[in-house]
């Protein structure tokens, strides 16, 4: 059977941090390399911060994530600070970071309104006045959960050369909150492991409202990583928001 460690390692096979081939990786890496101090919220296996150090980033890099198996992989580098926890736990830091990131849709793991508010408020407190939060989140109008069915299963090859199949089944999609299972198994479809997950899709007005309420001014909100507008067909919303000081709110 597949362990938590196997699944964490597979994440990097499925989602490599690749600034040459992926516009999202290039977008965030450019911002990270331009910031003295970076807090990566929902850092997963830490691939973005590992890459930043490899590129010669000399400032403070901190990653936080609640997934212990992913953090085991992140901790392979000990020249980065790693913290076990969720976004709402970020209250331990006060005005310490120039940039906070939530990459690869980590923002969609914030499910309830209370969790979104607590997380954004904590991140705001951790940012220097004028610091920026950069993230992307899938756009509710794209209804991408309709693409998550076994007919769209992905065939991959893991680190040991084994052929695997990863597929999804959506159990429910209510008001943007999507509950689904992810099945990882043999290439012939034999299931080795089933994980259940919940993701929240947002629309633009509610996203802006959450950000403004938490003290952020939205500086960029695009419908793709090329800087295009948000339209009903946009699959993501790519956001850069600046932490306002109280005087500016
Ligand atoms: C899709 S992964 C993205 C990982 C990484 N940012 C990347 O770019 O590959 C989403 C991550 O968010 C983490 N996560 C889940 N709930 C969270 C929360 N409330 N606060 C912060 N991170 C959370 C998960 O453990 C997972 O590692």
Short mmCIF file of C-alpha atoms and ligand atoms in Angstrom, two decimals:
data_model
loop_
_atom_site.label_atom_id
_atom_site.label_comp_id
_atom_site.label_asym_id
_atom_site.label_seq_id
_atom_site.Cartn_x
_atom_site.Cartn_y
_atom_site.Cartn_z
CA UNK A 1 0.00 0.00 0.00
CA UNK A 2 1.03 3.61 -0.44
CA UNK A 3 2.25 5.45 2.66
CA UNK A 4 1.84 9.16 3.37
CA UNK A 5 5.52 9.51 2.40
CA UNK A 6 4.84 7.83 -0.99
CA UNK A 7 1.97 10.24 -1.66
CA UNK A 8 4.09 13.26 -0.70
CA UNK A 9 6.86 12.10 -3.07
CA UNK A 10 4.31 11.57 -5.85
CA UNK A 11 3.13 15.16 -5.41
CA UNK A 12 6.46 16.40 -6.75
CA UNK A 13 6.25 14.02 -9.71
CA UNK A 14 2.78 15.30 -10.58
CA UNK A 15 3.56 18.96 -9.82
CA UNK A 16 7.24 19.69 -10.43
CA UNK A 17 8.45 23.21 -9.63
CA UNK A 18 9.62 24.16 -13.12
CA UNK A 19 10.25 27.78 -14.03
CA UNK A 20 11.09 26.85 -17.64
CA UNK A 21 7.85 25.04 -18.42
CA UNK A 22 5.33 26.40 -15.92
CA UNK A 23 4.12 29.99 -15.89
CA UNK A 24 3.01 29.72 -12.24
CA UNK A 25 6.47 28.58 -11.10
CA UNK A 26 8.11 31.41 -13.08
CA UNK A 27 5.68 33.99 -11.64
CA UNK A 28 6.31 33.09 -8.00
CA UNK A 29 10.04 32.46 -8.31
CA UNK A 30 10.54 35.95 -9.77
CA UNK A 31 8.72 37.46 -6.78
CA UNK A 32 10.57 35.29 -4.24
CA UNK A 33 13.99 36.13 -5.69
CA UNK A 34 13.12 39.83 -5.43
CA UNK A 35 12.11 39.70 -1.75
CA UNK A 36 14.45 39.73 1.27
CA UNK A 37 12.14 37.63 3.42
CA UNK A 38 9.51 35.13 2.29
CA UNK A 39 6.84 33.17 4.15
CA UNK A 40 5.45 30.31 2.03
CA UNK A 41 2.09 29.29 3.51
CA UNK A 42 1.00 25.75 2.56
CA UNK A 43 4.55 25.11 1.31
CA UNK A 44 3.96 21.36 0.84
CA UNK A 45 7.23 19.59 0.00
CA UNK A 46 9.03 22.95 -0.08
CA UNK A 47 10.00 22.79 -3.75
CA UNK A 48 9.70 26.53 -4.38
CA UNK A 49 11.90 27.52 -1.43
CA UNK A 50 14.43 24.77 -2.20
CA UNK A 51 14.68 26.16 -5.71
CA UNK A 52 15.11 29.72 -4.37
CA UNK A 53 18.09 28.66 -2.22
CA UNK A 54 19.60 26.76 -5.16
CA UNK A 55 19.32 29.98 -7.17
CA UNK A 56 21.24 31.83 -4.48
CA UNK A 57 18.52 33.51 -2.40
CA UNK A 58 20.38 34.72 0.70
CA UNK A 59 17.50 36.14 2.76
CA UNK A 60 15.08 34.59 5.22
CA UNK A 61 12.92 31.76 3.85
CA UNK A 62 10.20 30.14 5.98
CA UNK A 63 7.74 27.43 4.95
CA UNK A 64 4.67 26.33 6.92
CA UNK A 65 2.36 23.40 6.20
CA UNK A 66 0.16 21.00 8.22
CA UNK A 67 1.09 17.89 6.18
CA UNK A 68 3.80 16.02 8.14
CA UNK A 69 4.85 13.77 5.25
CA UNK A 70 5.28 16.70 2.88
CA UNK A 71 7.25 18.56 5.56
CA UNK A 72 9.59 15.58 5.92
CA UNK A 73 10.58 16.14 2.30
CA UNK A 74 10.79 19.90 2.80
CA UNK A 75 13.23 19.38 5.70
CA UNK A 76 15.78 17.79 3.38
CA UNK A 77 17.17 21.34 3.24
CA UNK A 78 18.12 22.73 6.63
CA UNK A 79 19.00 26.24 5.44
CA UNK A 80 15.28 27.14 5.40
CA UNK A 81 12.98 27.43 8.47
CA UNK A 82 10.19 24.82 8.43
CA UNK A 83 7.14 25.05 10.68
CA UNK A 84 4.28 22.55 11.06
CA UNK A 85 0.96 24.38 11.01
CA UNK A 86 -1.87 25.97 9.08
CA UNK A 87 -2.21 29.49 7.73
CA UNK A 88 -4.22 30.68 10.75
CA UNK A 89 -1.20 29.75 12.97
CA UNK A 90 0.96 32.38 11.29
CA UNK A 91 0.21 34.75 14.21
CA UNK A 92 3.59 33.83 15.79
CA UNK A 93 5.30 36.28 13.40
CA UNK A 94 4.74 40.06 13.55
CA UNK A 95 5.61 42.29 10.59
CA UNK A 96 8.57 40.10 9.61
CA UNK A 97 8.11 39.27 5.92
CA UNK A 98 8.28 41.27 2.73
CA UNK A 99 6.40 38.57 0.80
CA UNK A 100 3.95 35.79 1.67
CA UNK A 101 2.94 33.19 -0.91
CA UNK A 102 0.28 30.50 -1.21
CA UNK A 103 1.18 28.62 -4.38
CA UNK A 104 -0.44 25.82 -6.41
CA UNK A 105 -3.91 26.56 -5.07
CA UNK A 106 -3.02 26.14 -1.39
CA UNK A 107 -5.55 28.94 -0.82
CA UNK A 108 -8.33 26.52 -1.87
CA UNK A 109 -7.65 24.50 1.31
CA UNK A 110 -9.24 27.36 3.31
CA UNK A 111 -12.82 26.12 3.41
CA UNK A 112 -15.02 28.09 5.79
CA UNK A 113 -15.43 31.87 5.83
CA UNK A 114 -13.98 31.89 9.36
CA UNK A 115 -10.89 29.97 8.20
CA UNK A 116 -10.37 32.32 5.26
CA UNK A 117 -10.69 35.37 7.55
CA UNK A 118 -8.42 33.97 10.29
CA UNK A 119 -5.79 32.92 7.73
CA UNK A 120 -5.72 36.23 5.88
CA UNK A 121 -5.65 38.20 9.12
CA UNK A 122 -2.72 36.10 10.43
CA UNK A 123 -0.78 36.50 7.16
CA UNK A 124 -1.45 40.25 7.21
CA UNK A 125 0.04 40.43 10.71
CA UNK A 126 3.14 38.51 9.63
CA UNK A 127 3.82 40.88 6.71
CA UNK A 128 5.79 44.09 7.04
CA UNK A 129 3.60 47.14 6.42
CA UNK A 130 3.42 47.32 2.63
CA UNK A 131 4.42 43.66 2.28
CA UNK A 132 2.70 41.57 -0.35
CA UNK A 133 0.68 38.35 -0.46
CA UNK A 134 0.79 36.45 -3.77
CA UNK A 135 -1.42 33.46 -4.50
CA UNK A 136 -3.75 31.92 -7.05
CA UNK A 137 -7.03 30.14 -6.57
CA UNK A 138 -9.35 28.41 -9.01
CA UNK A 139 -12.28 30.42 -10.32
CA UNK A 140 -15.70 29.07 -9.39
CA UNK A 141 -17.23 29.95 -12.76
CA UNK A 142 -14.88 27.56 -14.54
CA UNK A 143 -16.52 24.61 -12.71
CA UNK A 144 -13.30 22.60 -13.06
CA UNK A 145 -14.57 19.95 -10.69
CA UNK A 146 -16.63 18.67 -13.65
CA UNK A 147 -13.30 17.58 -15.20
CA UNK A 148 -12.37 15.53 -12.12
CA UNK A 149 -13.66 12.07 -13.06
CA UNK A 150 -12.00 8.72 -13.81
CA UNK A 151 -12.21 9.40 -17.56
CA UNK A 152 -9.56 12.08 -17.00
CA UNK A 153 -7.23 9.87 -14.95
CA UNK A 154 -3.56 10.78 -15.17
CA UNK A 155 -0.90 8.17 -15.98
CA UNK A 156 2.42 8.90 -14.29
CA UNK A 157 5.76 7.25 -13.63
CA UNK A 158 7.02 7.54 -10.05
CA UNK A 159 10.60 8.06 -8.86
CA UNK A 160 11.33 4.31 -9.08
CA UNK A 161 10.00 3.98 -12.62
CA UNK A 162 6.68 2.40 -11.61
CA UNK A 163 3.68 3.27 -13.82
CA UNK A 164 0.77 4.61 -11.80
CA UNK A 165 -2.69 5.99 -12.37
CA UNK A 166 -4.22 8.87 -10.39
CA UNK A 167 -7.94 9.58 -10.72
CA UNK A 168 -10.61 11.66 -9.02
CA UNK A 169 -14.28 11.31 -8.18
CA UNK A 170 -16.30 14.31 -6.97
CA UNK A 171 -18.71 13.41 -4.17
CA UNK A 172 -20.37 16.81 -3.89
CA UNK A 173 -20.01 20.38 -5.10
CA UNK A 174 -22.05 22.79 -3.01
CA UNK A 175 -21.61 26.55 -3.18
CA UNK A 176 -18.04 26.21 -4.43
CA UNK A 177 -17.02 23.67 -1.77
CA UNK A 178 -16.01 20.49 -3.56
CA UNK A 179 -15.53 17.18 -1.76
CA UNK A 180 -13.70 14.52 -3.73
CA UNK A 181 -11.59 11.41 -3.54
CA UNK A 182 -8.22 10.88 -5.18
CA UNK A 183 -7.36 7.27 -6.01
CA UNK A 184 -3.73 6.32 -6.56
CA UNK A 185 -3.07 2.88 -7.97
CA UNK A 186 -1.54 0.58 -10.54
CA UNK A 187 -1.62 1.42 -14.25
CA UNK A 188 -4.39 -1.22 -14.66
CA UNK A 189 -6.58 0.75 -12.24
CA UNK A 190 -6.06 -1.43 -9.14
CA UNK A 191 -6.46 1.02 -6.26
CA UNK A 192 -3.60 1.25 -3.77
CA UNK A 193 -4.84 4.20 -1.79
CA UNK A 194 -7.84 6.54 -1.64
CA UNK A 195 -7.57 10.04 -0.13
CA UNK A 196 -10.52 12.30 0.54
CA UNK A 197 -10.15 16.06 0.17
CA UNK A 198 -12.14 19.29 0.24
CA UNK A 199 -11.38 22.38 -1.84
CA UNK A 200 -13.15 25.72 -2.02
CA UNK A 201 -13.60 27.61 -5.28
CA UNK A 202 -14.03 31.40 -5.05
CA UNK A 203 -15.57 34.10 -7.19
CA UNK A 204 -13.90 37.45 -7.71
CA UNK A 205 -16.20 39.68 -5.60
CA UNK A 206 -16.00 37.44 -2.52
CA UNK A 207 -12.23 37.11 -2.87
CA UNK A 208 -11.82 40.89 -3.04
CA UNK A 209 -14.10 41.31 -0.02
CA UNK A 210 -12.13 38.82 2.11
CA UNK A 211 -8.84 40.50 1.18
CA UNK A 212 -10.07 44.05 1.83
CA UNK A 213 -11.65 43.04 5.13
CA UNK A 214 -8.29 41.59 6.26
CA UNK A 215 -6.47 44.85 5.43
CA UNK A 216 -5.12 44.10 1.96
CA UNK A 217 -5.30 46.33 -1.10
CA UNK A 218 -5.63 44.22 -4.23
CA UNK A 219 -2.89 45.35 -6.63
CA UNK A 220 -3.19 42.64 -9.28
CA UNK A 221 -6.00 40.21 -9.96
CA UNK A 222 -5.61 38.41 -13.26
CA UNK A 223 -7.39 35.53 -14.96
CA UNK A 224 -4.15 33.76 -15.86
CA UNK A 225 -0.40 33.92 -15.27
CA UNK A 226 0.10 35.97 -18.44
CA UNK A 227 -1.74 38.94 -16.94
CA UNK A 228 -5.03 38.46 -18.82
CA UNK A 229 -8.35 39.69 -17.38
CA UNK A 230 -10.67 37.58 -15.25
CA UNK A 231 -13.53 36.38 -17.45
CA UNK A 232 -16.29 33.81 -16.81
CA UNK A 233 -14.03 31.26 -18.53
CA UNK A 234 -10.92 31.99 -16.42
CA UNK A 235 -9.64 28.88 -14.70
CA UNK A 236 -7.75 30.76 -11.99
CA UNK A 237 -7.52 34.11 -10.30
CA UNK A 238 -3.91 35.22 -9.83
CA UNK A 239 -3.65 37.72 -7.01
CA UNK A 240 -1.05 40.10 -5.59
CA UNK A 241 -2.34 42.06 -2.59
CA UNK A 242 -0.51 44.58 -0.43
CA UNK A 243 -0.82 44.75 3.36
CA UNK A 244 -2.13 48.17 4.26
CA UNK A 245 -1.17 49.88 7.49
CA UNK A 246 -4.13 50.75 9.71
CA UNK A 247 -3.90 54.40 8.64
CA UNK A 248 -4.59 53.41 5.02
CA UNK A 249 -7.61 51.20 5.72
C1 LIG B 1 -1.77 21.75 -3.54
S1 LIG B 1 -0.67 21.76 -2.19
C2 LIG B 1 0.47 23.07 -2.64
C3 LIG B 1 1.83 22.85 -2.06
C4 LIG B 1 2.88 23.88 -2.48
N1 LIG B 1 2.48 25.23 -2.13
C5 LIG B 1 3.20 23.81 -3.95
O1 LIG B 1 3.22 24.84 -4.62
O2 LIG B 1 3.48 22.72 -4.44
C6 LIG B 1 -1.63 22.55 -0.91
C7 LIG B 1 -0.94 22.54 0.43
O3 LIG B 1 -1.71 23.29 1.37
C8 LIG B 1 -1.60 22.65 2.62
N2 LIG B 1 -2.72 23.09 3.49
C9 LIG B 1 -3.90 22.47 3.74
N3 LIG B 1 -4.64 23.18 4.59
C10 LIG B 1 -3.91 24.30 4.90
C11 LIG B 1 -4.13 25.42 5.73
N4 LIG B 1 -5.27 25.59 6.41
N5 LIG B 1 -3.16 26.35 5.82
C12 LIG B 1 -2.02 26.22 5.11
N6 LIG B 1 -1.76 25.18 4.29
C13 LIG B 1 -2.69 24.23 4.19
C14 LIG B 1 -1.61 21.18 2.29
O4 LIG B 1 -1.07 20.40 3.34
C15 LIG B 1 -0.79 21.14 1.03
O5 LIG B 1 0.57 20.89 1.28
#
